[in-house]
Structures are given as structure tokens and as C-alpha cells.
Amino acid sequence: MKTNKTILAASTSLLAVGMARGAVVINDINQTVGTSSSGYQFDLNGDGNNDFNVFFDNNNSVKPCVLGANSSSGSYPGSFPNPTPFVFNELNMNPGSPANNDNNGIPVITGGTTITSEFTVGPETLTIGDPGGDTHGKNEGYLYQNGETTVVGQWPSDQDTVGFVGLAMVDFNLGTTNYGWVQLDYNAPNSTLTVLNTGYETTPGTDITTPVPEPATAALVGLAGALLVLAKRKKA
């Protein structure tokens, strides 16, 4: 079931310099796709058009993919919609590398990360660029293997990983950029990919910070894990 809520939010950096708060729209989605599915498409900016598709490329369980717009992998963009959907991926993390469309791995972004025109994940710097530089590399990203079965993403293929993917909508007519994210659960052992929720900053040029679980929620998750371990020990 999809629910929508708008919250007033600002990143730590924005608060530190006293800038105005932006409006973040968060959509709770909880939709799971498998390898045989065509994927789940979602409208990030709320204009009634689907902006991104989350799916398994070539129905391969180790090729979970986030693609800008609702076309199939490899055929998009052809012509770019406006605003244009972007995925912060490895192609942008390594600006000195050749512009290889298949070198677009996605890092695992954790809670509390600020997404803006340039931000870091570990030692890497993520940016976005003009779509004319390649066919679809900046509009597509792989969580693990890419289209050529090369491991480029940082989401393990043998674990259940929950994290965020940085997104952006660029309006080239207005010269504005709005930032967002999608939270995914890549359950590699079960070959499923779940779109948990999305976040979108409605104020152009304003960064957005991925949410951190509230202490009470984190405590419950930790307690559940401890009880599960205890139950397994008793069975043994």
C-alpha cells in the first residue's frame, strides 16, 4: 500500500548556515519484484509520470537495476524527457574513467547521508552530469553486476541489504535540480528486490538527507534480532 506524507526537513549543513528548510515528500511503497517481473515504476516528483523503474536486468538475480524513465534497459533514453531522471552511480563516482555505459555501479547509501550535487560515499565522490555525454549511463545504475556481468555495484550478492540510492530530477529548461532517494531491500538469497519508500525534495537546489531509523525503532529491531538468535540457540 502506497502512502504519502510531506515533512519539513533540512540537512545538517543547511541548518548550520541558517538556510530555509525545504519540503520533503516521502512515499511509503513496499513493493517487491522478482526476477520474472518487469519491475516497479514510480513517480518521484509527483507530476503523474513514472520517472524510474526498479527491476532485474535480463531477469538475472545478480543484476538488480534502477533505470531512469519507464523504458527497458539499454533502449533508454533515446530522447530525454524533461525533467530528466538521474541515478547517482559509479560512472559519476569515477569521473576520470572512460565514459563506459556499463560501468555504472550503485553504492549503498546509508541513513543520514546528504544527497546534493556532489557528495561522498566512503572514499568516492558522487556527482551528476549532462546526459549528452553518454547514452544512458547517468540514468541507470546496477546494485551488483552490470549488463556485461562485471561486478560494479556495492550491494553483496549473498546477503539481504537495505540501503538508499541517490536520485535527481534535472529540468534543463529551468536550469534546476531536485534531489531525492529510493530505499531498497535487495534480498540476494531470495532473488527479490523491494522498493521500500522514496523521498523527494520539492525545493530546487536544496539537498536532501536520507532518514536515520528512530532510536525506538532501532532498539526494537535489535531486540528482535537478539530474540531470534536466542531461539536458534535453544533449538540447537
mmCIF file of C-alpha atoms in Angstrom, residues 14-191:
data_model
loop_
_atom_site.group_PDB
_atom_site.id
_atom_site.type_symbol
_atom_site.label_atom_id
_atom_site.label_comp_id
_atom_site.label_asym_id
_atom_site.label_seq_id
_atom_site.Cartn_x
_atom_site.Cartn_y
_atom_site.Cartn_z
ATOM 1 C CA LEU A 14 21.644 23.684 5.836
ATOM 2 C CA LEU A 15 20.754 24.125 9.482
ATOM 3 C CA ALA A 16 24.316 25.026 10.307
ATOM 4 C CA VAL A 17 24.295 28.005 7.959
ATOM 5 C CA GLY A 18 20.748 29.009 8.824
ATOM 6 C CA MET A 19 19.196 28.422 5.399
ATOM 7 C CA ALA A 20 15.473 27.871 4.916
ATOM 8 C CA ARG A 21 14.008 24.431 5.290
ATOM 9 C CA GLY A 22 12.788 22.551 2.255
ATOM 10 C CA ALA A 23 9.724 20.363 1.853
ATOM 11 C CA VAL A 24 10.435 16.644 1.569
ATOM 12 C CA VAL A 25 7.730 14.337 0.231
ATOM 13 C CA ILE A 26 8.108 10.732 1.391
ATOM 14 C CA ASN A 27 6.156 7.895 -0.210
ATOM 15 C CA ASP A 28 5.892 4.549 1.600
ATOM 16 C CA ILE A 29 5.645 1.907 -1.141
ATOM 17 C CA ASN A 30 6.720 -1.605 -0.024
ATOM 18 C CA GLN A 31 6.523 -3.286 -3.430
ATOM 19 C CA THR A 32 8.577 -6.402 -4.125
ATOM 20 C CA VAL A 33 9.681 -7.600 -7.562
ATOM 21 C CA GLY A 34 11.300 -10.883 -8.547
ATOM 22 C CA THR A 35 13.475 -11.886 -11.452
ATOM 23 C CA SER A 36 10.482 -12.667 -13.676
ATOM 24 C CA SER A 37 8.852 -9.286 -13.083
ATOM 25 C CA SER A 38 9.083 -6.316 -15.448
ATOM 26 C CA GLY A 39 9.829 -4.213 -12.378
ATOM 27 C CA TYR A 40 8.221 -1.493 -10.319
ATOM 28 C CA GLN A 41 7.920 2.010 -11.766
ATOM 29 C CA PHE A 42 7.481 5.052 -9.571
ATOM 30 C CA ASP A 43 6.830 8.750 -9.934
ATOM 31 C CA LEU A 44 9.481 10.516 -7.861
ATOM 32 C CA ASN A 45 8.423 14.145 -8.327
ATOM 33 C CA GLY A 46 4.650 13.635 -8.255
ATOM 34 C CA ASP A 47 3.876 15.014 -11.718
ATOM 35 C CA GLY A 48 1.866 11.957 -12.767
ATOM 36 C CA ASN A 49 4.631 10.423 -14.914
ATOM 37 C CA ASN A 50 6.773 7.471 -13.871
ATOM 38 C CA ASP A 51 10.394 8.545 -13.543
ATOM 39 C CA PHE A 52 12.246 5.381 -12.501
ATOM 40 C CA ASN A 53 11.960 1.626 -12.836
ATOM 41 C CA VAL A 54 13.404 -0.878 -10.332
ATOM 42 C CA PHE A 55 13.892 -4.356 -11.793
ATOM 43 C CA PHE A 56 16.248 -7.265 -12.522
ATOM 44 C CA ASP A 57 18.010 -6.677 -15.835
ATOM 45 C CA ASN A 58 17.629 -9.610 -18.205
ATOM 46 C CA ASN A 59 15.704 -11.399 -15.411
ATOM 47 C CA ASN A 60 19.056 -12.059 -13.719
ATOM 48 C CA SER A 61 19.073 -12.246 -9.918
ATOM 49 C CA VAL A 62 22.536 -10.632 -9.653
ATOM 50 C CA LYS A 63 21.632 -7.683 -11.884
ATOM 51 C CA PRO A 64 19.233 -5.572 -9.807
ATOM 52 C CA CYS A 65 18.899 -2.248 -11.576
ATOM 53 C CA VAL A 66 17.483 1.272 -11.186
ATOM 54 C CA LEU A 67 16.655 2.900 -14.521
ATOM 55 C CA GLY A 68 15.531 6.436 -15.257
ATOM 56 C CA ALA A 69 12.133 6.579 -17.002
ATOM 57 C CA ASN A 70 9.995 3.557 -17.736
ATOM 58 C CA SER A 71 11.744 2.110 -20.774
ATOM 59 C CA SER A 72 13.692 -1.127 -20.809
ATOM 60 C CA SER A 73 17.384 -1.255 -20.000
ATOM 61 C CA GLY A 74 19.616 -0.362 -22.927
ATOM 62 C CA SER A 75 16.911 1.326 -25.004
ATOM 63 C CA TYR A 76 16.521 4.412 -22.833
ATOM 64 C CA PRO A 77 16.867 7.318 -23.163
ATOM 65 C CA GLY A 78 16.794 7.671 -26.962
ATOM 66 C CA SER A 79 15.232 11.066 -26.312
ATOM 67 C CA PHE A 80 15.394 12.632 -22.875
ATOM 68 C CA PRO A 81 12.230 13.672 -21.047
ATOM 69 C CA ASN A 82 12.255 16.952 -19.182
ATOM 70 C CA PRO A 83 12.814 16.960 -16.272
ATOM 71 C CA THR A 84 15.388 14.191 -16.745
ATOM 72 C CA PRO A 85 15.773 11.410 -14.156
ATOM 73 C CA PHE A 86 19.324 10.685 -12.969
ATOM 74 C CA VAL A 87 20.827 7.927 -10.838
ATOM 75 C CA PHE A 88 23.930 8.663 -8.767
ATOM 76 C CA ASN A 89 26.148 5.774 -9.823
ATOM 77 C CA GLU A 90 29.705 4.576 -10.265
ATOM 78 C CA LEU A 91 30.116 6.262 -13.622
ATOM 79 C CA ASN A 92 29.900 9.551 -11.780
ATOM 80 C CA MET A 93 31.931 8.238 -8.830
ATOM 81 C CA ASN A 94 34.927 7.780 -11.145
ATOM 82 C CA PRO A 95 34.971 10.855 -13.406
ATOM 83 C CA GLY A 96 38.489 10.013 -14.600
ATOM 84 C CA SER A 97 37.376 6.682 -16.030
ATOM 85 C CA PRO A 98 36.307 6.248 -19.661
ATOM 86 C CA ALA A 99 32.626 7.004 -20.235
ATOM 87 C CA ASN A 100 31.603 3.354 -20.337
ATOM 88 C CA ASN A 101 27.831 2.971 -20.215
ATOM 89 C CA ASP A 102 28.142 -0.361 -18.408
ATOM 90 C CA ASN A 103 30.419 0.927 -15.636
ATOM 91 C CA ASN A 104 27.512 2.234 -13.592
ATOM 92 C CA GLY A 105 27.514 0.501 -10.230
ATOM 93 C CA ILE A 106 25.466 1.833 -7.316
ATOM 94 C CA PRO A 107 26.951 2.281 -3.838
ATOM 95 C CA VAL A 108 24.992 1.507 -0.683
ATOM 96 C CA ILE A 109 23.956 4.858 0.783
ATOM 97 C CA THR A 110 23.204 4.733 4.494
ATOM 98 C CA GLY A 111 20.825 6.780 6.624
ATOM 99 C CA GLY A 112 21.989 10.275 7.477
ATOM 100 C CA THR A 113 23.689 10.852 4.107
ATOM 101 C CA THR A 114 23.102 14.210 2.452
ATOM 102 C CA ILE A 115 22.388 13.990 -1.265
ATOM 103 C CA THR A 116 23.304 17.086 -3.250
ATOM 104 C CA SER A 117 25.102 17.985 -6.487
ATOM 105 C CA GLU A 118 28.277 16.430 -5.077
ATOM 106 C CA PHE A 119 28.527 14.152 -2.044
ATOM 107 C CA THR A 120 30.654 11.287 -0.827
ATOM 108 C CA VAL A 121 30.018 7.633 -0.057
ATOM 109 C CA GLY A 122 33.090 6.258 1.652
ATOM 110 C CA PRO A 123 36.124 7.392 -0.351
ATOM 111 C CA GLU A 124 34.110 8.104 -3.509
ATOM 112 C CA THR A 125 32.597 11.370 -4.723
ATOM 113 C CA LEU A 126 29.204 11.208 -6.437
ATOM 114 C CA THR A 127 28.050 13.830 -8.923
ATOM 115 C CA ILE A 128 25.656 14.071 -11.865
ATOM 116 C CA GLY A 129 26.328 15.492 -15.305
ATOM 117 C CA ASP A 130 24.886 16.372 -18.672
ATOM 118 C CA PRO A 131 23.014 13.417 -20.258
ATOM 119 C CA GLY A 132 24.545 14.143 -23.661
ATOM 120 C CA GLY A 133 27.837 12.591 -22.552
ATOM 121 C CA ASP A 134 26.612 9.006 -22.978
ATOM 122 C CA THR A 135 23.511 7.058 -23.944
ATOM 123 C CA HIS A 136 22.151 6.107 -20.552
ATOM 124 C CA GLY A 137 24.989 5.654 -18.063
ATOM 125 C CA LYS A 138 23.923 8.543 -15.861
ATOM 126 C CA ASN A 139 20.310 7.410 -15.905
ATOM 127 C CA GLU A 140 20.926 3.804 -14.903
ATOM 128 C CA GLY A 141 22.733 2.006 -12.124
ATOM 129 C CA TYR A 142 23.332 -1.590 -11.067
ATOM 130 C CA LEU A 143 23.402 -2.766 -7.456
ATOM 131 C CA TYR A 144 25.770 -5.672 -8.183
ATOM 132 C CA GLN A 145 26.581 -6.938 -11.691
ATOM 133 C CA ASN A 146 26.162 -4.746 -14.761
ATOM 134 C CA GLY A 147 24.958 -5.669 -18.228
ATOM 135 C CA GLU A 148 28.287 -7.275 -19.059
ATOM 136 C CA THR A 149 28.276 -9.435 -15.880
ATOM 137 C CA THR A 150 31.014 -7.303 -14.316
ATOM 138 C CA VAL A 151 30.687 -6.589 -10.596
ATOM 139 C CA VAL A 152 30.405 -2.792 -10.349
ATOM 140 C CA GLY A 153 27.887 -2.244 -7.552
ATOM 141 C CA GLN A 154 28.475 -2.462 -3.822
ATOM 142 C CA TRP A 155 25.368 -4.426 -2.785
ATOM 143 C CA PRO A 156 26.524 -8.011 -1.869
ATOM 144 C CA SER A 157 25.128 -10.889 -3.897
ATOM 145 C CA ASP A 158 24.918 -13.224 -0.888
ATOM 146 C CA GLN A 159 23.191 -11.019 1.692
ATOM 147 C CA ASP A 160 19.979 -9.160 2.443
ATOM 148 C CA THR A 161 20.966 -5.486 2.143
ATOM 149 C CA VAL A 162 18.849 -2.414 2.845
ATOM 150 C CA GLY A 163 20.105 0.961 1.670
ATOM 151 C CA PHE A 164 19.374 4.092 -0.321
ATOM 152 C CA VAL A 165 20.063 5.064 -3.929
ATOM 153 C CA GLY A 166 20.583 8.740 -4.748
ATOM 154 C CA LEU A 167 18.298 10.202 -7.429
ATOM 155 C CA ALA A 168 17.842 13.568 -9.104
ATOM 156 C CA MET A 169 15.395 15.270 -11.461
ATOM 157 C CA VAL A 170 17.039 17.887 -13.686
ATOM 158 C CA ASP A 171 14.924 20.467 -15.519
ATOM 159 C CA PHE A 172 17.111 21.756 -18.332
ATOM 160 C CA ASN A 173 14.548 24.355 -19.383
ATOM 161 C CA LEU A 174 14.556 25.995 -15.966
ATOM 162 C CA GLY A 175 18.130 25.092 -15.082
ATOM 163 C CA THR A 176 17.057 23.496 -11.794
ATOM 164 C CA THR A 177 17.776 20.221 -9.990
ATOM 165 C CA ASN A 178 15.668 18.470 -7.372
ATOM 166 C CA TYR A 179 17.205 15.689 -5.309
ATOM 167 C CA GLY A 180 15.679 12.508 -3.950
ATOM 168 C CA TRP A 181 16.260 8.906 -2.993
ATOM 169 C CA VAL A 182 14.745 5.471 -3.104
ATOM 170 C CA GLN A 183 15.236 2.984 -0.281
ATOM 171 C CA LEU A 184 15.658 -0.595 -1.488
ATOM 172 C CA ASP A 185 15.911 -4.032 0.082
ATOM 173 C CA TYR A 186 17.989 -6.321 -2.129
ATOM 174 C CA ASN A 187 17.445 -9.817 -0.739
ATOM 175 C CA ALA A 188 20.004 -11.634 -2.844
ATOM 176 C CA PRO A 189 19.451 -15.133 -1.353
ATOM 177 C CA ASN A 190 15.733 -14.878 -2.197
ATOM 178 C CA SER A 191 16.292 -13.095 -5.546
#
